[in-house]
Amino acid sequence: MGTKVYVASIVGVLLVIAVVIGTVAMTKNTNGEKENEKNKFVSTKYVTDFCAPASYKDACLKSVEPVANNSTATPKDYIKAVIHATIEEVQKAMNVTKGMYIDKKIDPFHHMAVEDCKELLEDAIDELQASFSMVGDSELHTLNDRVDELLNWLGAVYSYQTSCLDEFEKPEYKSAIENGMVNATQLTHNAVDIVAAMSEVLKAFDVDFHLKPNTSRRLLEVYEMGHDSYPAWFQVADRMLLAAHRGGIMKPNAVVAKDGSGQFKTISEAIAAYPPNFKGRYLIHVKAGVYDEQVTIDKNKLNIFIFGDGVGKTIVTGHKNYGIMKIQTSNTATFNALGEGFMAKGMTFRNTAGPKGHQAVALRVQADRAAIFECNIEGYQDTLYYQTHRQFYRDCTISGSVDFIFGKGSAVIQNSNIIVRKGDVGQFNAVTADGKEIFSERTGLVLQNCRIMAGEDLFPVRFQIASYLGRPWKQFSKIVIMESEIGDFIRPEGYNPFVTQERNTNEKTAEYYEFANRGLGARTDKRSKLFSKFRVIDEREAVQYTVENFIGGKLWLPATGGQFTLGFTR
């Protein structure tokens, strides 16, 4: 009897333990499910918030799939996922381009278009990889401070892709490239949108970030050589370059002279002699003379400073063009500057194709942090091509007829003469044609304290030929003309639509602003009503288009030693 009771007791205890274990297990499962649901909710919220600024939501959602199920993923992880996905898609687009074969003898124009596309997409991959590294190396709480730099690179990536498409004329070729590139362009577009909204994205992730400093300070400050506010990575020698040039004491790395008195007789030879892995500023002195050659400083040749004996004395000239020779616009440039940190002073860059040559570039600049001082840039249509990145021009003279200052980068032209020339019969004149393509990009063109005037050939007939301040090349074209003198020959409507065979409506989305201009052409009461977003802006808004704020000039222009104004010139 006692044994039976004992056994029964044991069995009872075991049953109780089993019930307890089962209850605990059920509780754990329930809690686990709740935790999983909570994590799923958090991840879903993060993905939704992260992709909210993106123009292509489905593409964004797909690009962040690798991190979407990780509740501990940070904004860095999400941004890196988007950039990584973009790199993969650009590489696929590159493979499509590499797979295209066009016989050079039968169709040299489109053969060159394919070659240009390969180079542009390689540039896109390089800058995406740099963007990926920057995000990875950044502290999470300082990520917001990298917005301008990331937008600079990502904007260039998008420009490379669309410029590739612009190279083609035949629909069958263009469609093949466009179809192979659609995912890449959408993802790049998304990356620009998201980075532009970085502060809101970080807030959604409950990340504490550094606010950008007040951008309205020191608006009238002019930096000269010797100012003590320089980033730590700039060498003292860099700050002295232009001052040394003015004093005639600068020793160049290479001297070019047509008469044989230098180390080289052509500029191209001097550039080819640039040492591999060179560190610092590479100085090339080009003595007086006319150099008839097409010059290219490729992207691997950094910090080249080329200076001449003065405008009209040291002249680089060419005549390549689209209208007569059927050459792509970018390949018509007399001088091509692709290497970061490019500087020029005391030079004339010229394209002599004339108005019948149509697109004929004198100077094409793709280099980031490019600074051009006291140079003449001469041509007719498409004279100056500010292709990508941040650029600054000071005390220059730029002349042309149709769209003669155009591009997709971020450029400020300050204290310069803008000379409008008489073009071909039946042509009108347009000073600018900006190619901003994404609304959230921070690109565009600023003319500050410039003189916009009729050239000697145009002046006698200036009221007979229509002349405009600009026309919108791309959908979100942005032009700001501030503190400038505008001649009486500019039509009262100011701007002209960009009419193509497809007939776009860019004038409805283009942002054309004016501030504190003077001269008989500066009246704004009759500006074209077709331009829905045209406005005369006030000082509070205009400050964002100063050198300090629009191209981050305070961080890199002091190193040039050249004169510039960070804020307003008034």
XYZ file of C-alpha atoms in Angstrom:
570
model
C 0.000 0.000 0.000
C 2.797 2.384 0.992
C 4.764 1.573 -2.184
C 1.796 2.277 -4.366
C 1.256 5.623 -2.644
C 4.947 6.464 -3.164
C 4.819 5.600 -6.858
C 1.610 7.521 -7.280
C 3.210 10.519 -5.567
C 6.175 10.414 -7.949
C 3.869 10.157 -10.931
C 1.896 13.121 -9.611
C 5.024 15.199 -9.190
C 6.160 14.315 -12.687
C 2.786 15.361 -14.052
C 3.012 18.693 -12.227
C 6.538 19.249 -13.541
C 5.379 18.401 -17.053
C 2.540 20.906 -16.736
C 4.916 23.571 -15.420
C 7.449 22.887 -18.204
C 4.668 23.004 -20.769
C 3.388 26.255 -19.341
C 6.873 27.777 -19.317
C 7.467 26.578 -22.889
C 4.173 28.058 -24.027
C 5.006 31.308 -22.257
C 8.451 31.414 -23.893
C 6.945 30.696 -27.293
C 4.341 33.380 -26.789
C 6.982 35.863 -25.630
C 9.230 34.867 -28.523
C 6.431 35.376 -30.988
C 5.658 38.744 -29.440
C 9.345 39.714 -29.624
C 9.526 38.598 -33.241
C 6.382 40.561 -34.030
C 7.866 43.583 -32.267
C 11.148 43.256 -34.208
C 9.216 42.789 -37.417
C 7.206 45.926 -36.675
C 10.366 47.912 -35.877
C 12.104 46.712 -39.054
C 9.052 47.460 -41.178
C 8.800 50.939 -39.687
C 12.493 51.599 -40.339
C 12.227 50.413 -43.941
C 9.136 52.533 -44.514
C 10.704 55.617 -42.964
C 13.995 55.094 -44.778
C 12.376 54.718 -48.200
C 9.865 57.534 -47.651
C 11.963 60.193 -49.498
C 12.772 57.846 -52.424
C 11.155 58.518 -55.787
C 11.152 54.810 -56.701
C 9.718 53.074 -53.641
C 9.706 49.493 -54.956
C 13.334 49.759 -56.047
C 14.241 51.164 -52.624
C 12.452 48.370 -50.746
C 14.215 45.740 -52.824
C 17.626 47.365 -52.336
C 17.375 47.278 -48.519
C 16.171 43.660 -48.300
C 19.577 42.454 -46.996
C 19.164 44.565 -43.835
C 15.370 44.865 -43.625
C 14.967 41.923 -41.229
C 17.660 43.118 -38.864
C 16.041 45.175 -36.099
C 19.454 46.440 -34.970
C 20.433 47.770 -38.418
C 21.425 51.435 -38.398
C 20.879 54.135 -41.042
C 24.473 53.471 -42.123
C 23.550 49.869 -42.909
C 20.547 50.963 -44.936
C 22.470 53.592 -46.911
C 25.305 51.164 -47.578
C 22.753 48.625 -48.803
C 21.312 51.137 -51.271
C 24.753 52.158 -52.544
C 25.905 48.534 -52.799
C 22.796 47.638 -54.814
C 23.447 50.641 -57.061
C 27.031 49.535 -57.688
C 25.791 46.101 -58.742
C 23.265 47.618 -61.163
C 25.793 50.020 -62.684
C 28.134 47.074 -63.212
C 25.298 45.255 -65.022
C 24.766 48.343 -67.180
C 28.500 48.349 -67.864
C 28.261 44.743 -69.056
C 25.464 45.710 -71.443
C 27.649 48.489 -72.842
C 30.647 46.184 -73.178
C 28.460 43.743 -75.067
C 27.611 46.295 -77.731
C 29.728 46.226 -80.881
C 29.508 49.040 -83.403
C 31.953 49.040 -86.293
C 34.128 52.130 -86.130
C 34.448 52.347 -89.921
C 30.719 52.051 -90.558
C 29.448 54.221 -87.681
C 32.283 56.129 -85.963
C 29.861 58.400 -84.062
C 28.111 55.601 -82.192
C 31.301 53.585 -81.850
C 32.700 56.526 -79.881
C 29.427 56.806 -77.940
C 29.890 53.251 -76.658
C 33.491 53.970 -75.671
C 32.413 57.148 -73.867
C 29.701 55.216 -72.034
C 32.210 52.689 -70.752
C 34.369 55.475 -69.371
C 31.427 57.314 -67.810
C 30.117 54.169 -66.113
C 33.595 53.380 -64.798
C 33.616 56.865 -63.280
C 30.190 56.173 -61.785
C 31.399 52.948 -60.153
C 34.510 54.674 -58.758
C 32.459 57.409 -57.123
C 29.855 54.992 -55.794
C 32.635 53.000 -54.155
C 34.005 56.213 -52.646
C 30.518 57.016 -51.335
C 30.201 53.515 -49.868
C 33.539 53.917 -48.085
C 32.615 57.346 -46.756
C 29.399 56.051 -45.208
C 31.201 53.039 -43.755
C 33.962 55.159 -42.234
C 31.605 57.748 -40.739
C 30.466 57.744 -37.130
C 26.700 57.353 -37.019
C 26.118 60.653 -35.217
C 28.222 62.567 -37.760
C 26.575 61.070 -40.826
C 24.484 64.191 -41.339
C 27.698 66.220 -41.707
C 28.628 64.192 -44.808
C 25.489 65.063 -46.746
C 27.057 67.689 -49.020
C 29.975 65.428 -49.916
C 27.741 62.451 -50.614
C 25.352 64.511 -52.720
C 28.315 65.852 -54.663
C 29.442 62.320 -55.561
C 26.007 60.762 -56.052
C 24.896 63.670 -58.212
C 27.945 63.093 -60.401
C 27.101 59.378 -60.630
C 23.634 60.189 -61.938
C 25.117 62.687 -64.378
C 27.511 60.064 -65.746
C 24.627 57.689 -66.396
C 22.405 60.219 -68.157
C 25.357 61.681 -70.063
C 25.985 58.189 -71.392
C 22.455 58.143 -72.796
C 22.899 61.632 -74.246
C 25.747 60.290 -76.395
C 23.413 58.259 -78.641
C 21.192 59.446 -81.460
C 19.878 56.226 -83.009
C 16.849 55.000 -81.005
C 17.831 51.323 -81.248
C 21.178 51.964 -79.563
C 19.814 54.414 -77.027
C 16.978 52.079 -76.023
C 19.363 49.154 -75.489
C 21.549 51.218 -73.163
C 18.560 52.806 -71.414
C 16.908 49.441 -70.757
C 20.139 48.104 -69.308
C 20.525 51.135 -67.097
C 17.019 51.724 -65.760
C 17.614 49.974 -62.415
C 20.893 51.821 -61.901
C 19.406 55.242 -62.582
C 16.425 54.580 -60.319
C 18.637 53.447 -57.446
C 20.985 56.397 -57.885
C 17.983 58.723 -57.937
C 16.780 57.115 -54.693
C 20.203 57.482 -53.084
C 20.224 61.208 -53.870
C 16.686 61.612 -52.469
C 17.507 59.750 -49.258
C 20.823 61.473 -48.591
C 19.224 64.874 -49.262
C 16.677 64.030 -46.542
C 19.334 62.645 -44.182
C 18.294 64.642 -41.122
C 14.717 63.351 -41.352
C 15.920 59.800 -41.933
C 18.128 59.956 -38.845
C 15.295 61.355 -36.768
C 13.116 58.424 -37.833
C 15.814 56.083 -36.478
C 16.026 58.118 -33.247
C 19.639 59.030 -33.987
C 21.119 62.146 -32.417
C 23.022 64.060 -35.082
C 25.064 67.230 -35.294
C 23.189 70.173 -36.743
C 24.962 72.019 -39.531
C 26.554 75.282 -38.405
C 24.862 78.603 -39.030
C 25.440 79.386 -42.688
C 24.655 83.084 -42.481
C 27.854 84.142 -40.730
C 30.714 86.165 -42.217
C 28.841 86.886 -45.434
C 31.099 89.715 -46.548
C 34.410 88.090 -45.797
C 36.961 87.901 -48.628
C 39.682 85.278 -48.287
C 43.158 86.055 -49.572
C 46.394 84.091 -49.437
C 47.671 83.930 -45.900
C 44.321 83.741 -44.090
C 44.668 81.478 -41.074
C 41.420 79.520 -41.466
C 42.486 76.405 -43.378
C 41.599 72.752 -42.965
C 44.401 70.735 -41.393
C 45.070 68.659 -44.496
C 46.059 71.677 -46.623
C 49.767 72.306 -46.796
C 51.100 75.819 -46.331
C 52.774 75.583 -49.742
C 49.398 75.110 -51.417
C 48.144 78.351 -49.946
C 51.017 80.280 -51.441
C 50.749 79.105 -55.033
C 48.903 81.931 -56.687
C 50.650 84.558 -54.604
C 53.991 83.102 -55.645
C 52.854 83.172 -59.255
C 51.988 86.844 -58.939
C 55.438 87.505 -57.532
C 57.204 85.464 -60.201
C 58.917 83.182 -57.675
C 57.037 79.950 -58.257
C 59.112 77.017 -59.486
C 57.074 74.718 -61.742
C 57.404 70.958 -62.055
C 57.189 71.260 -65.830
C 57.668 74.079 -68.353
C 56.018 74.085 -71.774
C 57.330 76.348 -74.540
C 56.786 76.196 -78.285
C 60.234 77.650 -78.931
C 61.970 74.780 -77.154
C 63.060 76.809 -74.121
C 61.096 74.510 -71.787
C 61.151 70.799 -71.056
C 58.196 70.179 -73.387
C 56.817 71.711 -76.567
C 53.202 70.627 -75.981
C 50.915 70.727 -72.966
C 49.911 67.103 -73.499
C 53.549 66.002 -73.170
C 53.873 67.833 -69.863
C 50.716 66.198 -68.519
C 51.885 62.764 -69.698
C 55.038 63.279 -67.606
C 52.999 63.545 -64.399
C 54.682 61.039 -62.057
C 52.667 58.037 -60.855
C 51.346 58.408 -57.290
C 52.510 62.020 -57.159
C 51.642 63.802 -53.902
C 51.021 67.521 -53.575
C 50.410 70.175 -56.210
C 51.844 69.593 -59.697
C 52.694 72.881 -61.401
C 52.827 73.298 -65.182
C 53.953 76.637 -66.618
C 52.849 77.158 -70.205
C 54.801 79.991 -71.774
C 53.249 82.443 -74.221
C 52.212 80.914 -77.527
C 49.323 79.320 -79.374
C 49.022 75.607 -78.619
C 46.793 73.877 -81.167
C 46.082 70.604 -79.380
C 43.330 68.744 -77.587
C 44.391 68.395 -73.967
C 43.051 65.984 -71.350
C 43.975 65.794 -67.672
C 42.577 62.379 -66.751
C 41.001 61.529 -63.415
C 44.166 59.867 -62.079
C 46.185 63.081 -62.335
C 45.244 65.033 -59.237
C 45.963 68.595 -58.119
C 47.413 69.891 -61.371
C 47.847 73.657 -61.494
C 48.397 74.909 -65.028
C 49.271 78.571 -65.475
C 50.166 80.708 -68.452
C 51.726 84.079 -69.128
C 48.316 85.748 -69.266
C 45.081 85.702 -71.264
C 45.672 86.337 -74.946
C 49.297 85.278 -74.509
C 49.059 81.614 -73.560
C 46.330 80.146 -75.753
C 45.089 76.556 -76.059
C 42.986 76.232 -79.195
C 41.002 73.631 -81.124
C 38.139 73.408 -83.590
C 36.390 70.072 -82.958
C 32.619 70.298 -83.153
C 29.340 68.479 -83.580
C 27.754 70.533 -86.376
C 30.360 69.950 -89.060
C 32.492 67.071 -87.808
C 29.709 65.028 -86.117
C 31.585 64.555 -82.848
C 29.885 64.079 -79.459
C 29.732 67.310 -77.461
C 32.058 66.125 -74.677
C 34.647 65.026 -77.243
C 34.760 68.449 -78.890
C 36.419 70.095 -75.891
C 39.761 71.758 -76.531
C 40.764 71.309 -72.885
C 39.406 68.565 -70.596
C 40.022 68.693 -66.837
C 38.954 65.486 -65.072
C 41.456 65.172 -62.207
C 40.322 66.381 -58.795
C 41.781 69.655 -57.531
C 42.426 71.130 -60.994
C 43.501 74.780 -61.087
C 44.188 77.186 -63.941
C 45.307 80.797 -64.151
C 46.337 83.219 -66.876
C 45.224 80.999 -69.785
C 42.948 81.285 -72.816
C 40.883 78.207 -73.711
C 39.419 78.519 -77.204
C 37.289 76.632 -79.696
C 37.355 78.164 -83.191
C 34.634 76.013 -84.812
C 32.435 79.095 -85.088
C 28.638 79.289 -84.982
C 28.195 76.727 -87.779
C 30.015 74.160 -85.670
C 27.098 74.197 -83.210
C 28.186 72.277 -80.076
C 31.900 73.053 -79.748
C 33.357 73.119 -76.218
C 36.418 75.156 -75.287
C 36.765 73.973 -71.661
C 35.187 70.872 -70.095
C 35.573 70.442 -66.350
C 34.625 67.233 -64.564
C 37.105 67.715 -61.728
C 35.860 68.182 -58.186
C 37.079 71.291 -56.363
C 38.198 72.932 -59.605
C 39.267 76.586 -59.435
C 39.873 78.771 -62.487
C 41.254 82.287 -62.065
C 41.809 85.043 -64.636
C 41.181 82.905 -67.711
C 39.408 83.514 -71.012
C 37.058 80.797 -72.236
C 36.061 81.478 -75.843
C 33.630 79.860 -78.269
C 30.086 80.037 -79.570
C 27.718 77.210 -78.662
C 28.528 75.194 -75.493
C 31.736 77.109 -74.704
C 32.082 76.120 -71.027
C 30.913 72.686 -69.882
C 30.765 72.453 -66.067
C 30.076 68.750 -66.351
C 30.042 67.524 -62.740
C 31.171 68.347 -59.207
C 32.042 71.639 -57.487
C 33.661 74.375 -59.533
C 34.657 78.008 -59.009
C 35.526 80.683 -61.594
C 36.835 84.139 -60.695
C 37.867 87.155 -62.804
C 37.312 85.252 -66.042
C 35.862 86.235 -69.407
C 33.485 83.687 -70.928
C 32.089 84.268 -74.402
C 29.609 82.495 -76.636
C 26.183 82.493 -78.227
C 23.914 79.474 -77.585
C 23.852 77.694 -74.184
C 27.473 78.710 -73.824
C 27.658 78.067 -70.077
C 26.088 74.642 -69.532
C 26.478 71.526 -67.421
C 25.243 69.287 -64.630
C 27.636 70.213 -61.835
C 27.635 72.868 -59.092
C 29.403 75.997 -60.296
C 29.808 79.577 -59.124
C 31.159 82.164 -61.553
C 32.169 85.269 -59.653
C 33.368 88.751 -60.700
C 33.552 87.724 -64.352
C 32.610 89.121 -67.771
C 29.985 87.140 -69.677
C 30.182 88.171 -73.341
C 27.306 87.295 -75.673
C 28.382 86.970 -79.309
C 26.512 87.103 -82.594
C 25.728 83.550 -83.662
C 24.627 82.006 -86.921
C 21.823 83.403 -89.095
C 18.465 82.752 -87.447
C 19.973 81.771 -84.093
C 18.960 83.289 -80.780
C 21.334 83.609 -77.840
C 21.080 81.893 -74.445
C 23.758 82.473 -71.813
C 23.058 79.401 -69.673
C 21.606 75.887 -69.957
C 21.716 73.998 -66.671
C 21.160 70.234 -66.568
C 19.905 69.513 -63.056
C 17.824 66.319 -63.316
C 16.808 65.415 -59.747
C 14.867 67.886 -57.641
C 16.692 66.976 -54.415
C 20.160 67.457 -55.977
C 22.204 70.459 -54.875
C 23.540 71.317 -58.287
C 23.129 74.278 -60.589
C 24.842 77.476 -61.727
C 25.322 80.774 -59.921
C 26.487 83.962 -61.640
C 27.560 86.401 -58.931
C 28.743 89.977 -59.444
C 29.230 89.368 -63.157
C 28.754 91.663 -66.149
C 26.499 90.179 -68.826
C 27.068 92.219 -71.964
C 26.921 92.179 -75.747
C 30.159 91.482 -77.619
C 31.530 93.796 -80.285
C 29.948 91.778 -83.109
C 26.539 91.631 -81.419
C 26.326 95.152 -80.018
C 25.279 96.986 -83.254
C 22.428 94.501 -83.845
C 21.734 93.584 -80.231
C 18.035 94.521 -80.379
C 17.475 92.547 -83.593
C 18.672 89.211 -82.217
C 16.868 87.625 -79.286
C 19.167 87.147 -76.302
C 18.125 85.379 -73.095
C 19.727 84.697 -69.731
C 19.110 81.003 -70.160
C 16.935 78.063 -71.070
C 16.278 74.862 -69.089
C 18.255 71.962 -70.539
C 16.871 69.443 -68.048
C 13.735 69.172 -65.914
C 14.958 70.865 -62.717
C 17.408 73.303 -64.269
C 18.611 75.783 -61.629
C 20.103 79.196 -62.435
C 20.745 81.957 -59.918
C 21.865 85.375 -61.132
C 22.766 87.662 -58.261
C 24.456 91.016 -57.735
C 25.215 91.166 -61.463
C 24.963 93.807 -64.149
C 22.641 92.755 -66.969
C 22.882 94.593 -70.306
C 19.972 96.168 -72.160
C 20.081 93.576 -74.952
C 18.620 90.812 -72.758
C 14.959 90.322 -73.628
C 12.536 91.437 -70.887
C 11.145 87.892 -70.598
C 14.633 86.825 -69.542
C 14.362 83.100 -70.242
C 13.349 80.898 -73.154
C 11.869 77.356 -73.124
C 14.124 74.507 -74.234
C 12.308 73.309 -77.340
C 13.152 69.829 -78.631
C 11.493 67.344 -80.962
C 9.894 65.686 -77.913
C 8.784 69.123 -76.586
C 9.432 68.940 -72.867
C 7.924 71.307 -70.310
C 11.068 72.048 -68.323
C 10.077 75.693 -67.929
C 7.346 74.614 -65.508
C 9.808 72.926 -63.129
C 13.018 74.935 -63.645
C 14.139 77.139 -60.755
C 15.359 80.502 -62.033
C 16.121 83.082 -59.361
C 17.441 86.644 -59.400
C 18.730 88.786 -56.570
C 20.051 92.356 -56.333
C 20.939 92.715 -60.005
C 21.461 96.016 -61.794
C 21.485 97.384 -65.339
C 18.812 97.974 -67.986
C 18.319 94.233 -68.452
C 17.758 93.572 -64.769
C 14.086 94.570 -64.623
C 12.038 91.522 -63.654
C 8.443 92.729 -64.021
C 8.187 91.274 -67.539
C 9.949 87.976 -66.971
C 8.317 85.084 -68.831
C 5.182 83.718 -67.156
C 5.944 80.342 -68.725
C 8.567 79.837 -66.036
C 6.296 78.934 -63.162
C 8.993 78.905 -60.497
C 10.846 82.077 -61.455
C 11.234 84.361 -58.447
C 13.091 87.403 -57.256
C 14.527 86.130 -53.985
C 15.470 88.025 -50.849
C 18.781 88.071 -48.989
C 17.743 85.323 -46.593
C 17.188 82.913 -49.482
C 20.041 84.195 -51.638
C 22.606 83.347 -48.961
C 22.318 79.643 -49.751
C 23.726 80.359 -53.224
C 26.871 82.073 -52.023
C 30.278 80.437 -52.462
C 30.407 79.302 -48.848
C 27.082 77.512 -48.928
C 26.497 76.414 -52.513
C 29.884 74.801 -53.210
C 31.303 74.598 -49.675
C 34.011 77.049 -50.706
C 35.271 77.744 -47.206
C 36.584 74.184 -46.965
C 38.727 74.169 -50.119
C 39.114 77.541 -51.830
C 41.521 79.000 -49.238
C 44.065 76.382 -50.321
C 44.214 77.879 -53.805
C 45.590 81.173 -52.583
C 43.285 82.916 -55.043
C 40.880 85.700 -54.226
C 37.223 84.903 -53.687
C 34.240 86.140 -51.752
C 32.467 83.656 -49.522
C 29.241 85.621 -49.165
C 27.646 88.623 -50.784
C 29.821 90.992 -52.788
C 27.788 94.111 -51.970
